[in-house]
């Protein structure tokens, strides 16, 4: 019982610092005008930074930063989301849904995307 309480106390102390690091948004320089849509086939990776910012890494290493108009609860903690579109593009009018990794994936908050800003990430 004492070990469980000690582990919980450590988690409570360590978690705030870990959350701040996870939500840190890497510095970036805008490299062009925002775009309404990006091609789905060219998305190779996504990086979530808190509840409002997602970097979409494209093939060829081009990066689009999407800043959601409103915070999306749970996005920064879970760092995973889904989307549905009937097009071959992901657009600023589309909705993402946070996925929670409980025993099985469960759907969380659904939130709108913002424009896709091309950026160069600082090293």
PDB file of C-alpha atoms in Angstrom:
ATOM      1  CA  UNK A   1       0.000   0.000   0.000  1.00  0.00           C
ATOM      2  CA  UNK A   2       2.825   2.440   0.871  1.00  0.00           C
ATOM      3  CA  UNK A   3       4.541   1.738  -2.458  1.00  0.00           C
ATOM      4  CA  UNK A   4       1.308   2.511  -4.300  1.00  0.00           C
ATOM      5  CA  UNK A   5       0.920   5.804  -2.426  1.00  0.00           C
ATOM      6  CA  UNK A   6       4.567   6.682  -3.114  1.00  0.00           C
ATOM      7  CA  UNK A   7       4.104   5.954  -6.815  1.00  0.00           C
ATOM      8  CA  UNK A   8       0.968   8.098  -6.925  1.00  0.00           C
ATOM      9  CA  UNK A   9       2.744  10.942  -5.117  1.00  0.00           C
ATOM     10  CA  UNK A  10       5.643  10.785  -7.596  1.00  0.00           C
ATOM     11  CA  UNK A  11       3.212  10.840 -10.511  1.00  0.00           C
ATOM     12  CA  UNK A  12       1.406  13.870  -9.088  1.00  0.00           C
ATOM     13  CA  UNK A  13       4.699  15.747  -8.683  1.00  0.00           C
ATOM     14  CA  UNK A  14       6.248  14.680 -12.000  1.00  0.00           C
ATOM     15  CA  UNK A  15       3.150  15.029 -14.192  1.00  0.00           C
ATOM     16  CA  UNK A  16       2.944  18.854 -14.291  1.00  0.00           C
ATOM     17  CA  UNK A  17       6.517  19.146 -15.587  1.00  0.00           C
ATOM     18  CA  UNK A  18       5.969  16.418 -18.156  1.00  0.00           C
ATOM     19  CA  UNK A  19       2.774  18.107 -19.339  1.00  0.00           C
ATOM     20  CA  UNK A  20       4.605  21.428 -19.842  1.00  0.00           C
ATOM     21  CA  UNK A  21       7.320  19.721 -21.932  1.00  0.00           C
ATOM     22  CA  UNK A  22       4.735  17.878 -23.999  1.00  0.00           C
ATOM     23  CA  UNK A  23       2.844  21.090 -24.743  1.00  0.00           C
ATOM     24  CA  UNK A  24       5.927  23.105 -25.732  1.00  0.00           C
ATOM     25  CA  UNK A  25       5.460  24.360 -29.265  1.00  0.00           C
ATOM     26  CA  UNK A  26       8.683  24.228 -31.288  1.00  0.00           C
ATOM     27  CA  UNK A  27       9.755  27.532 -32.797  1.00  0.00           C
ATOM     28  CA  UNK A  28       8.922  27.879 -36.485  1.00  0.00           C
ATOM     29  CA  UNK A  29       9.189  30.457 -39.254  1.00  0.00           C
ATOM     30  CA  UNK A  30       6.273  30.970 -41.628  1.00  0.00           C
ATOM     31  CA  UNK A  31       7.333  30.258 -45.223  1.00  0.00           C
ATOM     32  CA  UNK A  32       4.291  31.232 -47.252  1.00  0.00           C
ATOM     33  CA  UNK A  33       0.591  31.929 -47.207  1.00  0.00           C
ATOM     34  CA  UNK A  34      -1.744  29.635 -45.246  1.00  0.00           C
ATOM     35  CA  UNK A  35      -3.465  26.948 -47.291  1.00  0.00           C
ATOM     36  CA  UNK A  36      -7.019  25.669 -46.905  1.00  0.00           C
ATOM     37  CA  UNK A  37      -6.192  22.020 -47.650  1.00  0.00           C
ATOM     38  CA  UNK A  38      -3.282  19.601 -47.747  1.00  0.00           C
ATOM     39  CA  UNK A  39      -3.150  16.292 -49.695  1.00  0.00           C
ATOM     40  CA  UNK A  40      -3.777  13.235 -47.510  1.00  0.00           C
ATOM     41  CA  UNK A  41      -1.353  11.023 -49.426  1.00  0.00           C
ATOM     42  CA  UNK A  42       1.542  13.342 -48.621  1.00  0.00           C
ATOM     43  CA  UNK A  43       1.061  13.355 -44.823  1.00  0.00           C
ATOM     44  CA  UNK A  44       3.815  11.156 -43.400  1.00  0.00           C
ATOM     45  CA  UNK A  45       3.638  12.148 -39.711  1.00  0.00           C
ATOM     46  CA  UNK A  46       1.785  14.394 -37.267  1.00  0.00           C
ATOM     47  CA  UNK A  47       3.134  15.974 -34.096  1.00  0.00           C
ATOM     48  CA  UNK A  48       0.668  17.299 -31.535  1.00  0.00           C
ATOM     49  CA  UNK A  49       1.763  20.217 -29.334  1.00  0.00           C
ATOM     50  CA  UNK A  50      -0.838  20.845 -26.656  1.00  0.00           C
ATOM     51  CA  UNK A  51      -4.562  21.194 -27.222  1.00  0.00           C
ATOM     52  CA  UNK A  52      -4.345  23.652 -30.145  1.00  0.00           C
ATOM     53  CA  UNK A  53      -1.329  22.960 -32.364  1.00  0.00           C
ATOM     54  CA  UNK A  54      -0.560  20.124 -34.789  1.00  0.00           C
ATOM     55  CA  UNK A  55       2.428  19.960 -37.137  1.00  0.00           C
ATOM     56  CA  UNK A  56       1.753  17.927 -40.283  1.00  0.00           C
ATOM     57  CA  UNK A  57       5.036  16.585 -41.672  1.00  0.00           C
ATOM     58  CA  UNK A  58       4.704  15.863 -45.372  1.00  0.00           C
ATOM     59  CA  UNK A  59       6.728  13.683 -47.698  1.00  0.00           C
ATOM     60  CA  UNK A  60       9.727  15.732 -48.758  1.00  0.00           C
ATOM     61  CA  UNK A  61       9.893  17.083 -45.148  1.00  0.00           C
ATOM     62  CA  UNK A  62       7.628  20.088 -45.824  1.00  0.00           C
ATOM     63  CA  UNK A  63       5.788  21.083 -42.617  1.00  0.00           C
ATOM     64  CA  UNK A  64       2.349  22.624 -42.208  1.00  0.00           C
ATOM     65  CA  UNK A  65       1.380  23.957 -38.785  1.00  0.00           C
ATOM     66  CA  UNK A  66      -2.304  23.912 -37.957  1.00  0.00           C
ATOM     67  CA  UNK A  67      -3.412  26.070 -35.059  1.00  0.00           C
ATOM     68  CA  UNK A  68      -6.938  25.116 -34.091  1.00  0.00           C
ATOM     69  CA  UNK A  69      -9.269  28.080 -33.527  1.00  0.00           C
ATOM     70  CA  UNK A  70     -10.197  26.693 -30.086  1.00  0.00           C
ATOM     71  CA  UNK A  71      -8.524  24.315 -27.641  1.00  0.00           C
ATOM     72  CA  UNK A  72      -9.432  20.667 -28.197  1.00  0.00           C
ATOM     73  CA  UNK A  73      -9.769  18.977 -24.779  1.00  0.00           C
ATOM     74  CA  UNK A  74      -7.495  15.958 -24.364  1.00  0.00           C
ATOM     75  CA  UNK A  75      -5.584  16.428 -27.630  1.00  0.00           C
ATOM     76  CA  UNK A  76      -2.333  17.500 -25.976  1.00  0.00           C
ATOM     77  CA  UNK A  77      -2.444  14.652 -23.480  1.00  0.00           C
ATOM     78  CA  UNK A  78      -3.428  11.853 -25.853  1.00  0.00           C
ATOM     79  CA  UNK A  79      -1.470  13.157 -28.882  1.00  0.00           C
ATOM     80  CA  UNK A  80      -3.646  11.120 -31.255  1.00  0.00           C
ATOM     81  CA  UNK A  81      -6.688  11.918 -33.339  1.00  0.00           C
ATOM     82  CA  UNK A  82      -8.768  10.690 -36.236  1.00  0.00           C
ATOM     83  CA  UNK A  83     -10.524  12.436 -39.073  1.00  0.00           C
ATOM     84  CA  UNK A  84     -13.012  11.549 -41.770  1.00  0.00           C
ATOM     85  CA  UNK A  85     -13.130  13.100 -45.201  1.00  0.00           C
ATOM     86  CA  UNK A  86     -14.585  12.058 -48.522  1.00  0.00           C
ATOM     87  CA  UNK A  87     -11.910  14.019 -50.361  1.00  0.00           C
ATOM     88  CA  UNK A  88      -8.253  13.240 -50.977  1.00  0.00           C
ATOM     89  CA  UNK A  89      -7.400  16.294 -48.881  1.00  0.00           C
ATOM     90  CA  UNK A  90      -7.590  17.374 -45.263  1.00  0.00           C
ATOM     91  CA  UNK A  91      -9.062  20.870 -45.079  1.00  0.00           C
ATOM     92  CA  UNK A  92      -9.518  23.667 -42.569  1.00  0.00           C
ATOM     93  CA  UNK A  93     -13.276  22.969 -42.555  1.00  0.00           C
ATOM     94  CA  UNK A  94     -12.709  19.355 -41.425  1.00  0.00           C
ATOM     95  CA  UNK A  95     -13.171  18.027 -37.900  1.00  0.00           C
ATOM     96  CA  UNK A  96     -10.678  15.932 -35.927  1.00  0.00           C
ATOM     97  CA  UNK A  97     -11.648  13.659 -33.037  1.00  0.00           C
ATOM     98  CA  UNK A  98      -9.344  12.958 -30.088  1.00  0.00           C
ATOM     99  CA  UNK A  99      -8.709   9.246 -29.517  1.00  0.00           C
ATOM    100  CA  UNK A 100      -8.313   8.036 -25.930  1.00  0.00           C
ATOM    101  CA  UNK A 101      -6.153   4.962 -25.311  1.00  0.00           C
ATOM    102  CA  UNK A 102      -8.209   3.341 -22.597  1.00  0.00           C
ATOM    103  CA  UNK A 103      -8.416  -0.463 -22.831  1.00  0.00           C
ATOM    104  CA  UNK A 104      -9.681   0.110 -26.382  1.00  0.00           C
ATOM    105  CA  UNK A 105      -9.519   3.306 -28.425  1.00  0.00           C
ATOM    106  CA  UNK A 106     -12.421   5.576 -27.545  1.00  0.00           C
ATOM    107  CA  UNK A 107     -13.535   8.778 -29.206  1.00  0.00           C
ATOM    108  CA  UNK A 108     -13.185  12.028 -27.291  1.00  0.00           C
ATOM    109  CA  UNK A 109     -13.772  15.669 -28.180  1.00  0.00           C
ATOM    110  CA  UNK A 110     -14.318  16.672 -31.804  1.00  0.00           C
ATOM    111  CA  UNK A 111     -12.740  19.945 -32.906  1.00  0.00           C
ATOM    112  CA  UNK A 112     -12.375  22.032 -36.037  1.00  0.00           C
ATOM    113  CA  UNK A 113      -9.077  22.582 -37.799  1.00  0.00           C
ATOM    114  CA  UNK A 114      -7.616  25.934 -38.750  1.00  0.00           C
ATOM    115  CA  UNK A 115      -5.675  26.925 -41.875  1.00  0.00           C
ATOM    116  CA  UNK A 116      -2.505  25.017 -42.736  1.00  0.00           C
ATOM    117  CA  UNK A 117       0.462  27.379 -42.378  1.00  0.00           C
ATOM    118  CA  UNK A 118       3.656  26.261 -44.173  1.00  0.00           C
ATOM    119  CA  UNK A 119       6.590  26.602 -41.751  1.00  0.00           C
ATOM    120  CA  UNK A 120      10.221  25.759 -41.310  1.00  0.00           C
ATOM    121  CA  UNK A 121      10.908  24.311 -37.867  1.00  0.00           C
ATOM    122  CA  UNK A 122      13.822  25.731 -35.892  1.00  0.00           C
ATOM    123  CA  UNK A 123      16.648  23.276 -35.231  1.00  0.00           C
TER     124      UNK A 123
END
